[in-house]
Short mmCIF file of C-alpha atoms in Angstrom, two decimals:
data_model
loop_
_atom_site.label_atom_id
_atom_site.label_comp_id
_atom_site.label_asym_id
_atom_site.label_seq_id
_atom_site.Cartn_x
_atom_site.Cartn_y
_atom_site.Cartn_z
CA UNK A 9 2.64 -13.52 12.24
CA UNK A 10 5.00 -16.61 13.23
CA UNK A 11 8.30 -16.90 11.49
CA UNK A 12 9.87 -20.63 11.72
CA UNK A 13 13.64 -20.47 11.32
CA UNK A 14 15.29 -23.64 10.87
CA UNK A 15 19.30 -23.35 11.81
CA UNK A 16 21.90 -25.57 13.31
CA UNK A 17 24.28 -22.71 13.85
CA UNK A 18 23.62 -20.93 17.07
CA UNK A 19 25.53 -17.99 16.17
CA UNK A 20 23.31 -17.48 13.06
CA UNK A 21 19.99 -18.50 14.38
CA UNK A 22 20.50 -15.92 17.09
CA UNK A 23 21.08 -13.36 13.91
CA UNK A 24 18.13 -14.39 12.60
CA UNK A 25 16.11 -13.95 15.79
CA UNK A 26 17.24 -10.78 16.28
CA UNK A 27 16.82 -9.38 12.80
CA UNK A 28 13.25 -10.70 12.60
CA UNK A 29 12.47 -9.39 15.77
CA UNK A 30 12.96 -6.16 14.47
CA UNK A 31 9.68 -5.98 12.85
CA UNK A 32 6.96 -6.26 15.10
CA UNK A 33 4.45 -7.80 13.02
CA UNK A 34 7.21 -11.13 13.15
CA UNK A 35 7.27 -13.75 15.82
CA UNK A 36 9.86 -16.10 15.07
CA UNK A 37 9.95 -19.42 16.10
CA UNK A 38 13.32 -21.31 16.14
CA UNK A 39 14.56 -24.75 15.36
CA UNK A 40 17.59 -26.53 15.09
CA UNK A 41 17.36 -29.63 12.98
CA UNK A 42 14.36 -31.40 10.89
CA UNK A 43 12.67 -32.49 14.22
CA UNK A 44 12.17 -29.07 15.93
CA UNK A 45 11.05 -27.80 12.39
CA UNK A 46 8.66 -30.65 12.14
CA UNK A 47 7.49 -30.58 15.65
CA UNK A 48 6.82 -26.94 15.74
CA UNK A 49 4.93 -26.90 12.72
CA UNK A 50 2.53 -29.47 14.71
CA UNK A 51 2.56 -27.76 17.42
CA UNK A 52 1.44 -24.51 15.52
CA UNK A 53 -0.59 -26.10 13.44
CA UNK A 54 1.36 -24.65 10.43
CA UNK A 55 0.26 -21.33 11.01
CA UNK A 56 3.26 -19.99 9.69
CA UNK A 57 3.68 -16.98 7.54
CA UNK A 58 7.10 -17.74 6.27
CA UNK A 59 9.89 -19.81 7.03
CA UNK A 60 13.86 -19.20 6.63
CA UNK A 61 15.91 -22.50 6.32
CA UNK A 62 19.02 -23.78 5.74
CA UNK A 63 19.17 -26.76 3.51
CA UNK A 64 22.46 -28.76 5.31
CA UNK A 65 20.76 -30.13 8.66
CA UNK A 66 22.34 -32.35 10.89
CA UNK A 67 19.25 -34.93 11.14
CA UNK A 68 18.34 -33.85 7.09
CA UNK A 69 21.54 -32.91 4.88
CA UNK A 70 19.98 -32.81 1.85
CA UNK A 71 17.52 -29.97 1.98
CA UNK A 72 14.73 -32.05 3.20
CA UNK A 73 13.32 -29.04 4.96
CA UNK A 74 12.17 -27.72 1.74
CA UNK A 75 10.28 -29.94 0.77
CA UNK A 76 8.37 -30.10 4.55
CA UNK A 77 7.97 -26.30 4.70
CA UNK A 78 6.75 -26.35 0.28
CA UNK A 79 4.28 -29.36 1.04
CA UNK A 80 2.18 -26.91 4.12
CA UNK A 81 2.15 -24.42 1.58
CA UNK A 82 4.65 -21.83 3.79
CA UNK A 83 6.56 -19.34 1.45
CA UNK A 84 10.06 -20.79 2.04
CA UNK A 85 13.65 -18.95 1.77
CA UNK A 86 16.57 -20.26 1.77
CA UNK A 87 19.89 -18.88 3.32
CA UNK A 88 22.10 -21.56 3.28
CA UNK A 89 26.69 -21.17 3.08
CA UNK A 90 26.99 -23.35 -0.21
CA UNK A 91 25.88 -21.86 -3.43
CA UNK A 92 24.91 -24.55 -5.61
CA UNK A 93 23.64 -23.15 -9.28
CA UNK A 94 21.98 -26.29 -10.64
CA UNK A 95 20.79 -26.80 -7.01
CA UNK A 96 19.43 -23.32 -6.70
CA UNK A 97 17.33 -23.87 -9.98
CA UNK A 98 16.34 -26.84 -9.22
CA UNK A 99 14.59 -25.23 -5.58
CA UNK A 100 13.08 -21.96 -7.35
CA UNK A 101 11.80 -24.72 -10.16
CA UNK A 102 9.95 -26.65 -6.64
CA UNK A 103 8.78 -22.97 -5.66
CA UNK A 104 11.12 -21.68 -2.63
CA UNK A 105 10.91 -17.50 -2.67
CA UNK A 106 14.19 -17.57 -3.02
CA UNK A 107 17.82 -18.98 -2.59
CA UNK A 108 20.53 -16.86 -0.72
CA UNK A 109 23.93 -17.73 0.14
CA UNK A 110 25.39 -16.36 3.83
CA UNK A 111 28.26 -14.99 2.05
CA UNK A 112 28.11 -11.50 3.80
CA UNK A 113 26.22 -9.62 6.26
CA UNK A 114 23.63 -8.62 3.03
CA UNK A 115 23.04 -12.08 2.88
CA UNK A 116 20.81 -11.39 5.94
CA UNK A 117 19.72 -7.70 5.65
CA UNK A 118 18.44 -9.47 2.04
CA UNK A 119 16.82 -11.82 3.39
CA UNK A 120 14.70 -9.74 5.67
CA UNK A 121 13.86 -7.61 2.77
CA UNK A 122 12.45 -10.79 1.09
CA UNK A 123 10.94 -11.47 4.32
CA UNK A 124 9.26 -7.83 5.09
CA UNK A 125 8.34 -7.74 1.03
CA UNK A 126 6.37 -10.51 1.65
CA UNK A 127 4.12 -8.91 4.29
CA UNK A 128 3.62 -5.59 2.35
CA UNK A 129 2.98 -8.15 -1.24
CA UNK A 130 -0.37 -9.30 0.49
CA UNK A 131 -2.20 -6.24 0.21
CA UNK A 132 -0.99 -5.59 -3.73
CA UNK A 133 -3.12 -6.53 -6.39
CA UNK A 134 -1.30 -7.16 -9.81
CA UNK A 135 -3.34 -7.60 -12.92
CA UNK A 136 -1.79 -10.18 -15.74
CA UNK A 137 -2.73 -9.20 -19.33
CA UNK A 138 -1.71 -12.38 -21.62
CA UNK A 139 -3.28 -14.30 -24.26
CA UNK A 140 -1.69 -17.28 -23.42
CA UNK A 141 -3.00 -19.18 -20.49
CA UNK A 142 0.50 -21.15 -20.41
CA UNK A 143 2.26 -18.23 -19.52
CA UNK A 144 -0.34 -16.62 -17.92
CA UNK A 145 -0.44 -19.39 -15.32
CA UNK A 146 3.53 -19.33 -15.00
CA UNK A 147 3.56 -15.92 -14.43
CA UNK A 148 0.46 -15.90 -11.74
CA UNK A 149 2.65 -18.77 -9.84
CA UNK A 150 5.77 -16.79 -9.70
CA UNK A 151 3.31 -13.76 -8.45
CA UNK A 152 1.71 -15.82 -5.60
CA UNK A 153 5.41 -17.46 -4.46
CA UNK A 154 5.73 -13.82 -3.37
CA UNK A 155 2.18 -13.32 -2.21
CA UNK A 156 1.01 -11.35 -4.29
CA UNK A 157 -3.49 -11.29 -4.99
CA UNK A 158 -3.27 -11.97 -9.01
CA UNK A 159 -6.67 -10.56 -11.29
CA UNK A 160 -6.21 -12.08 -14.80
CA UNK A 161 -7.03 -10.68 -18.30
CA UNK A 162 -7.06 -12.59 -21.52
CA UNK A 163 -6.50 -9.62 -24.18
CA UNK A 164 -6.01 -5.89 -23.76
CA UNK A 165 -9.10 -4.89 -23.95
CA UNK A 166 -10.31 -6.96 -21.22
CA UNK A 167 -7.76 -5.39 -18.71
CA UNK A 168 -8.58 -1.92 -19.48
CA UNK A 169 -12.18 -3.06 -18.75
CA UNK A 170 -10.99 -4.23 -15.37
CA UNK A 171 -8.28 -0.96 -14.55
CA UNK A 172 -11.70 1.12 -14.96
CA UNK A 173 -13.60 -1.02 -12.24
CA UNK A 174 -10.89 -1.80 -9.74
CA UNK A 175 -8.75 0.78 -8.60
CA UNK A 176 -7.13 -0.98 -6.07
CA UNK A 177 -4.49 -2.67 -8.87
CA UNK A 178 -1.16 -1.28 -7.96
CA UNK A 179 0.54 -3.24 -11.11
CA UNK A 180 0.06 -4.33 -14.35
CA UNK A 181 2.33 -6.85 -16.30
CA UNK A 182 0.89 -7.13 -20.01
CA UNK A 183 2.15 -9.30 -23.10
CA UNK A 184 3.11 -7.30 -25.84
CA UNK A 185 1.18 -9.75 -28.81
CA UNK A 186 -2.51 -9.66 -27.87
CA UNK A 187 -5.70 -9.97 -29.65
CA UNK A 188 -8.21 -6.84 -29.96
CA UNK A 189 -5.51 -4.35 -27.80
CA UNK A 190 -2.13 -5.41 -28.14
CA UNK A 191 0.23 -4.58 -24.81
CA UNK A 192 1.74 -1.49 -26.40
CA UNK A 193 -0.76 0.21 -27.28
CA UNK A 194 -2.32 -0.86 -23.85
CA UNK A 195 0.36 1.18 -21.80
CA UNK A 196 0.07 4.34 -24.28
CA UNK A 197 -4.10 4.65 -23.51
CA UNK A 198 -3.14 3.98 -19.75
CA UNK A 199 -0.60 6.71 -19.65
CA UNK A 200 -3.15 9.44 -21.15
CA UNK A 201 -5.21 8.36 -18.38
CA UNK A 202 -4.11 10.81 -15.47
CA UNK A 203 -5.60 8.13 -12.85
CA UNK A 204 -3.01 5.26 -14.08
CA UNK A 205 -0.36 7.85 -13.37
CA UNK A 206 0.64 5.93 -10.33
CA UNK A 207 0.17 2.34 -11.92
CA UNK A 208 3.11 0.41 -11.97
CA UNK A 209 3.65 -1.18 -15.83
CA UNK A 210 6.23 -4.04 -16.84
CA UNK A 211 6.28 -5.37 -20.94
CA UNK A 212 6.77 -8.51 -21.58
CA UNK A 213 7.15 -10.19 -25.26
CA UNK A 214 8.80 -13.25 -26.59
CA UNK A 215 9.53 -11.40 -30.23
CA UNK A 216 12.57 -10.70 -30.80
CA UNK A 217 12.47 -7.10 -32.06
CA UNK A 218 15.92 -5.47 -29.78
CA UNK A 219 13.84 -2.00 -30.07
CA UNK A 220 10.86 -3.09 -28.45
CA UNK A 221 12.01 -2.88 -25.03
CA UNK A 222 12.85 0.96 -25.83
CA UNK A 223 9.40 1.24 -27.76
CA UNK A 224 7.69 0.06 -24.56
CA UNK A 225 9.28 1.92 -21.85
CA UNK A 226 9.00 5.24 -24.38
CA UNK A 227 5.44 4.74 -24.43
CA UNK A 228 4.92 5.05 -20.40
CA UNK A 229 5.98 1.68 -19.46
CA UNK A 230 8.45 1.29 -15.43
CA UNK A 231 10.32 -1.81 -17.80
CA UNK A 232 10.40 -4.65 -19.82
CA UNK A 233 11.05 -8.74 -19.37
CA UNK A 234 11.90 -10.08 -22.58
CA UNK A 235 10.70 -14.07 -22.59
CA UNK A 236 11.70 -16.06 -21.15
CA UNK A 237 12.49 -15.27 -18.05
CA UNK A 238 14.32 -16.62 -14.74
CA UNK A 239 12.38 -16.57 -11.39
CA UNK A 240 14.62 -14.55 -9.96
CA UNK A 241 15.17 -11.79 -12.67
CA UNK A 242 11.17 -11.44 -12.77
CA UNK A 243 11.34 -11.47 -8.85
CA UNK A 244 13.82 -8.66 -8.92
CA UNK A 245 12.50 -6.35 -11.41
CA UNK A 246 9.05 -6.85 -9.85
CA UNK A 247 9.99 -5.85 -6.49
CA UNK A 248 12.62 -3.31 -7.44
CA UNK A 249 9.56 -1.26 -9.42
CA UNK A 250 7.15 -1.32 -6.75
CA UNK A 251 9.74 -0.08 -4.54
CA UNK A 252 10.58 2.59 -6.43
CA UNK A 253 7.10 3.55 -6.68
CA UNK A 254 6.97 3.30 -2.91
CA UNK A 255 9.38 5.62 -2.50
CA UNK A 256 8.03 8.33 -4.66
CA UNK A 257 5.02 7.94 -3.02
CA UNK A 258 7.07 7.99 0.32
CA UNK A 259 8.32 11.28 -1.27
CA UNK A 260 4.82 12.94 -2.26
CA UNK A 261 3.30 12.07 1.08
CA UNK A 262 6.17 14.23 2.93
CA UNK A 263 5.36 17.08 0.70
CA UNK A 264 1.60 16.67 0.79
CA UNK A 265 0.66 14.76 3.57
CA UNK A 266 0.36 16.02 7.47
CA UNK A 267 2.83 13.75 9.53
CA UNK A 268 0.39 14.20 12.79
CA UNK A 269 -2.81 13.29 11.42
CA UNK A 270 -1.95 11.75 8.00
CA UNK A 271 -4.29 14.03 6.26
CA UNK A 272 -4.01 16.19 3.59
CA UNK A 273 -1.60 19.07 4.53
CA UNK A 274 -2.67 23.02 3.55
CA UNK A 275 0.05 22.70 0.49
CA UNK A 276 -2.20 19.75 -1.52
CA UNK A 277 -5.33 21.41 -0.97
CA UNK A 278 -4.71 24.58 -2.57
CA UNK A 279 -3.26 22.82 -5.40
CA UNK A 280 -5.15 19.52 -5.77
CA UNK A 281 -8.44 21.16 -4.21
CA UNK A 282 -8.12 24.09 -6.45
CA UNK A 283 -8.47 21.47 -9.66
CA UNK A 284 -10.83 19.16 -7.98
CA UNK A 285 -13.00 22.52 -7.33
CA UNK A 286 -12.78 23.88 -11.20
CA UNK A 287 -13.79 20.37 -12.72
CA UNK A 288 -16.90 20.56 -10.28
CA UNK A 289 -17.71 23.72 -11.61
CA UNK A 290 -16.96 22.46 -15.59
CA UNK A 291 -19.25 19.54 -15.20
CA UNK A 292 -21.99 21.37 -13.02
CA UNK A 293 -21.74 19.57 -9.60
CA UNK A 294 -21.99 20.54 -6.72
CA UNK A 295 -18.87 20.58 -4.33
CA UNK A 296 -19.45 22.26 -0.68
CA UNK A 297 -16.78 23.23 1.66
CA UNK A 298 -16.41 22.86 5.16
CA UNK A 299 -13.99 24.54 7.36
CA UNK A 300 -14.00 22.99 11.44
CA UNK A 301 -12.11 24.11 14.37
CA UNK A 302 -12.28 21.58 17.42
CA UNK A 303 -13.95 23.72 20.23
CA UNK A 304 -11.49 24.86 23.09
CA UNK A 305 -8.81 22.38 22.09
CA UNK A 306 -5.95 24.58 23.74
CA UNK A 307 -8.00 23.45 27.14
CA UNK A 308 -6.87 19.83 25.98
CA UNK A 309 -3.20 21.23 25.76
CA UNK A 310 -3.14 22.85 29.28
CA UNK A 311 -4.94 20.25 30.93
CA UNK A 312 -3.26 17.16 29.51
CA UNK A 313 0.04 17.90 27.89
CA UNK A 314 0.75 18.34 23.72
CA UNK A 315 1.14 14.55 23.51
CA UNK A 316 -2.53 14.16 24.84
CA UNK A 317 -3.53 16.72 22.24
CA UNK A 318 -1.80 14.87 19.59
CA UNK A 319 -3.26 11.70 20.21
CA UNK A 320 -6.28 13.57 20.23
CA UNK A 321 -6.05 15.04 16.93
CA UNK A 322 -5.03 11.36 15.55
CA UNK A 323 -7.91 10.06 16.63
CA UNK A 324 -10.27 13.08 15.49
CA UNK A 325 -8.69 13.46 12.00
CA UNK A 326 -9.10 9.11 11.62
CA UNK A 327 -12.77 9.70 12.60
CA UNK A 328 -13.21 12.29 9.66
CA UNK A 329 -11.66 9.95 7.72
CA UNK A 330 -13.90 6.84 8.34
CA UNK A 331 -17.10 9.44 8.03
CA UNK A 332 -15.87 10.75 4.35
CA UNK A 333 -14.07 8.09 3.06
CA UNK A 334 -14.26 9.32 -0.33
CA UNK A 335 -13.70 13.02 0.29
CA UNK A 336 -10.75 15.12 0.21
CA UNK A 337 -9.71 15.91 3.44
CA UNK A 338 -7.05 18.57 4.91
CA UNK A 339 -5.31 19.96 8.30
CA UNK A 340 -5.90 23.18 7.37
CA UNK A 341 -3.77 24.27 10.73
CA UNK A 342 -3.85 23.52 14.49
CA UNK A 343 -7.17 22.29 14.87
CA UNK A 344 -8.52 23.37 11.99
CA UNK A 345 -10.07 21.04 9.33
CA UNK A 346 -11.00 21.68 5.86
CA UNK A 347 -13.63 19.14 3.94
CA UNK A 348 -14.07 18.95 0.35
CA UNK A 349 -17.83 17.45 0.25
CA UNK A 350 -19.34 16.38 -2.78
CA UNK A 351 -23.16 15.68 -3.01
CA UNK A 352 -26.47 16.18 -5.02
CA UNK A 353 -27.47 19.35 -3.56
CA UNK A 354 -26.73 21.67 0.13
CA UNK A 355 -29.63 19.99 1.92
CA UNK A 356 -27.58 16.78 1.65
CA UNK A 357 -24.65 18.49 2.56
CA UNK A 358 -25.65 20.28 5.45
CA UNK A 359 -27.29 16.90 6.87
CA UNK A 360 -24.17 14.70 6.23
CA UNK A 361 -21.92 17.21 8.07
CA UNK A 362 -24.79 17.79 11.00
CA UNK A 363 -24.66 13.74 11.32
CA UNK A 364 -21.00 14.31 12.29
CA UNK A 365 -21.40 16.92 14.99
CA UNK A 366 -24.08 14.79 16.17
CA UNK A 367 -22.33 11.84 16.51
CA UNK A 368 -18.96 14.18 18.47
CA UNK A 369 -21.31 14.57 21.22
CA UNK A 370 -21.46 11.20 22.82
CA UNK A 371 -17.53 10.26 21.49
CA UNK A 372 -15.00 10.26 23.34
CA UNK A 373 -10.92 10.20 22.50
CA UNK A 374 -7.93 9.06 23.24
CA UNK A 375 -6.90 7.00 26.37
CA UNK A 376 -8.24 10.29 28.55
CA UNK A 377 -11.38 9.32 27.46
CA UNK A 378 -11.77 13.21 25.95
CA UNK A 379 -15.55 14.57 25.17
CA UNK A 380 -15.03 17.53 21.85
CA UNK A 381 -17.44 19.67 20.19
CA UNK A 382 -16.99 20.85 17.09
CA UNK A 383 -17.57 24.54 15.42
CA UNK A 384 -17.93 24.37 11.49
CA UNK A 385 -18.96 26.65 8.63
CA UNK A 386 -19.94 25.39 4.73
CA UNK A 387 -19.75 27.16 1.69
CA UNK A 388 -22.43 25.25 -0.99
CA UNK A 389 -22.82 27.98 -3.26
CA UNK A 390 -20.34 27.33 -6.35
CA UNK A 391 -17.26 30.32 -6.34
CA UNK A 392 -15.04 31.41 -8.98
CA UNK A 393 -12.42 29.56 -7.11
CA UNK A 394 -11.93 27.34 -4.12
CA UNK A 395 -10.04 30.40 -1.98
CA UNK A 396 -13.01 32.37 -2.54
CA UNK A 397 -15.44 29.46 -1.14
CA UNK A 398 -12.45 28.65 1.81
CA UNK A 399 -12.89 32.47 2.86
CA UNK A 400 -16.63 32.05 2.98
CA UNK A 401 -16.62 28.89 4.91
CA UNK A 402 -13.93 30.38 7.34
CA UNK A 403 -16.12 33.10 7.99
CA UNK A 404 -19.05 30.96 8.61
CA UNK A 405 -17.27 28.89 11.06
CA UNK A 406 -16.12 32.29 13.20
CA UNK A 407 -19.57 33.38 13.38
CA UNK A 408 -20.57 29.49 14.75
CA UNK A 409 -17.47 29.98 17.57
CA UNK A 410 -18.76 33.49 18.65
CA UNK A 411 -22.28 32.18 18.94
CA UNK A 412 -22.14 29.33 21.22
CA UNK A 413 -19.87 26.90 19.19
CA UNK A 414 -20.92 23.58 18.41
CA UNK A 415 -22.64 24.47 15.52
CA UNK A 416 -22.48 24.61 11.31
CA UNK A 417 -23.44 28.03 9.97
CA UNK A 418 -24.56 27.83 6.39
CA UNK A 419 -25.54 30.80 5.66
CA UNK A 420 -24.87 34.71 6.71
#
């Protein structure tokens, strides 16, 4: 993605270079004056993800740039040496990102945080739960300046409707005076829901109630706006949430998550598998388990090297991945793989997990071009507890290594 930066200063622009460079989804693209900018945004054809300019140009000293970089419809940011409060307004009013003053080295590090939280803001849905289409519009602006994909809701009601279709909405920013669900009671029938555990919630209200804020955030909400609201305050408490977030996620992953394969480590699937297994058992479905060791993988090891194996295990656990994308899946340890699988009945099972091994024989991995077979075992029959039906499937898939290997045993 091309990054235009517009600076007279050589001694900044090659800061900026550098910094951008850092990231290797950026290209930037440099310019000097109005010209270059203008030129280069011919030249690209103003494929441009985002542009960094200052507003005091030698061929444009009045911010011109802006208004070139706003009219292609290129999130703009501004890092410019005078700070200029009515000015500022008047440029978050036209719909730049933001306005920063190079009044320390943050000045830049900020700016490629606005920069890099514009990138990761394109794959975040946010819903907006308001009654009023005035402020619901304002709001989905302000959303979009920072590239966010908007989903709007008229009333409570209506957004709970859509939380319980899409799952994919990482936020929700809900009104607290709405018709049929009001926003308060909205965030207290999200938060007994343990799937919106993870949802990120901001109140907003234009009453002027001093407890409400407390009454929201009590009830399960991340914060409150009260209205209304500067750009840049709902800019920062946006962002600042869904980093937070990010980071406990960041922080769950490294106790649950594999750092090799990005699975499911042993740890989560004892715990979460243990509850996913006893709800299958409460509700009467069926939930098989499948244990698989890739055949002779230390061969891989002594042949090409660990970072060969690696790769291969990358690439093997990604596979698993793309053919359950809906089950739980674990390193169980080494090369050792546990599936969670559910389906109608073990007929199904057995065939879906067959399809894989079928499919492993005419694969190949990693840059080595690397051939595996795979030895599995599957527990369908419903245990007292998910150990019990681990032990059976582990048992299952011994008997498939000492009988040939790339096989699934079934049954004893």
């Amino acid at each position: 993605m091309k990054v235009l930066l517009v600076e007279d200063s050589p001694v900044v622009l090659k800061v900026l270079r550098y910094l951008v460079s850092q990231n290797d989804l950026f290209i930037p693209i440099l310019a000097t004056c109005y010209e270059e900018a203008k030129a280069s945004l011919i030249e690209y054809k103003d494929d441009f993800f985002a542009a960094i300019v200052d507003l005091n140009l030698p061929d444009a000293e009045n911010g011109e740039i802006v208004d070139l970089i706003l009219d292609r419809k290129i999130p703009c940011i501004v890092l410019t040496g005078n700070f200029d409060d009515e000015l500022r307004l008047k440029l978050l009013n036209k719909g730049v990102v933001d306005y920063i003053t190079k009044d320390s080295r943050y000045s830049f590090n900020h700016a490629m945080k606005v920069l890099d939280r514009l990138e990761k803001n394109k794959n975040i849905k946010v819903l907006v739960a308001e009654d009023s289409s005035t402020s619901r519009l304002f709001i989905k602006i302000l959303l979009q300046q920072y590239q966010f994909q908007v989903v709007e809701a008229e009333n409570g009601q209506e957004a709970l409707a859509i939380l319980e279709k899409d799952h994919t909405i990482k936020m929700l920013i809900t009104d607290y005076n709405m018709p049929l669900v009001n926003g308060y009671d909205l965030v207290r029938m999200l938060r007994h829901n343990e799937r919106f555990k993870c949802l990120v919630i901001i109140g907003l209200s234009a009453e002027g109630d001093s407890s409400l804020s407390a009454k929201f955030i009590k009830s399960g909400a991340n914060d409150f706006l009260k209205k209304p609201f500067y750009h840049e305050e709902f800019h920062c408490r946006v962002n600042h949430n869904l980093e937070a977030q990010e980071m406990l996620q960041t922080i769950r992953d490294l106790a649950n998550v594999d750092p090799l394969t990005k699975l499911f480590n042993r740890r989560y699937l004892f715990a979460e598998g243990e509850s996913a297994y006893q709800k299958a058992i409460a509700s009467g479905r069926l939930l098989s388990v499948i244990m698989l060791d890739i055949d002779y993988f230390k061969k891989v090891n002594d042949t090409y090297g660990h970072i060969v194996g690696d790769s291969l295990l990358e690439s093997f656990s990604a596979y698993l991945k793309s053919a359950f994308p809906n089950e739980m899946i674990s390193r169980f340890g080494g090369e050792e793989f546990c599936i969670l699988l559910s389906t109608e009945n073990e007929e199904s099972a057995v065939s879906k997990v067959s399809k894989l091994f079928e499919s492993l024989r005419v694969m190949q991995f990693t840059e080595c071009d690397i051939s595996i077979t795979c030895s599995g075992g599957i527990a369908c029959d419903m245990q007292t507890t998910l150990s019990q039906a681990i032990e059976i499937a582990d048992e299952r898939l011994y008997m498939a290594k000492n009988t040939g290997r790339d096989k699934l045993v079934s049954s004893d």
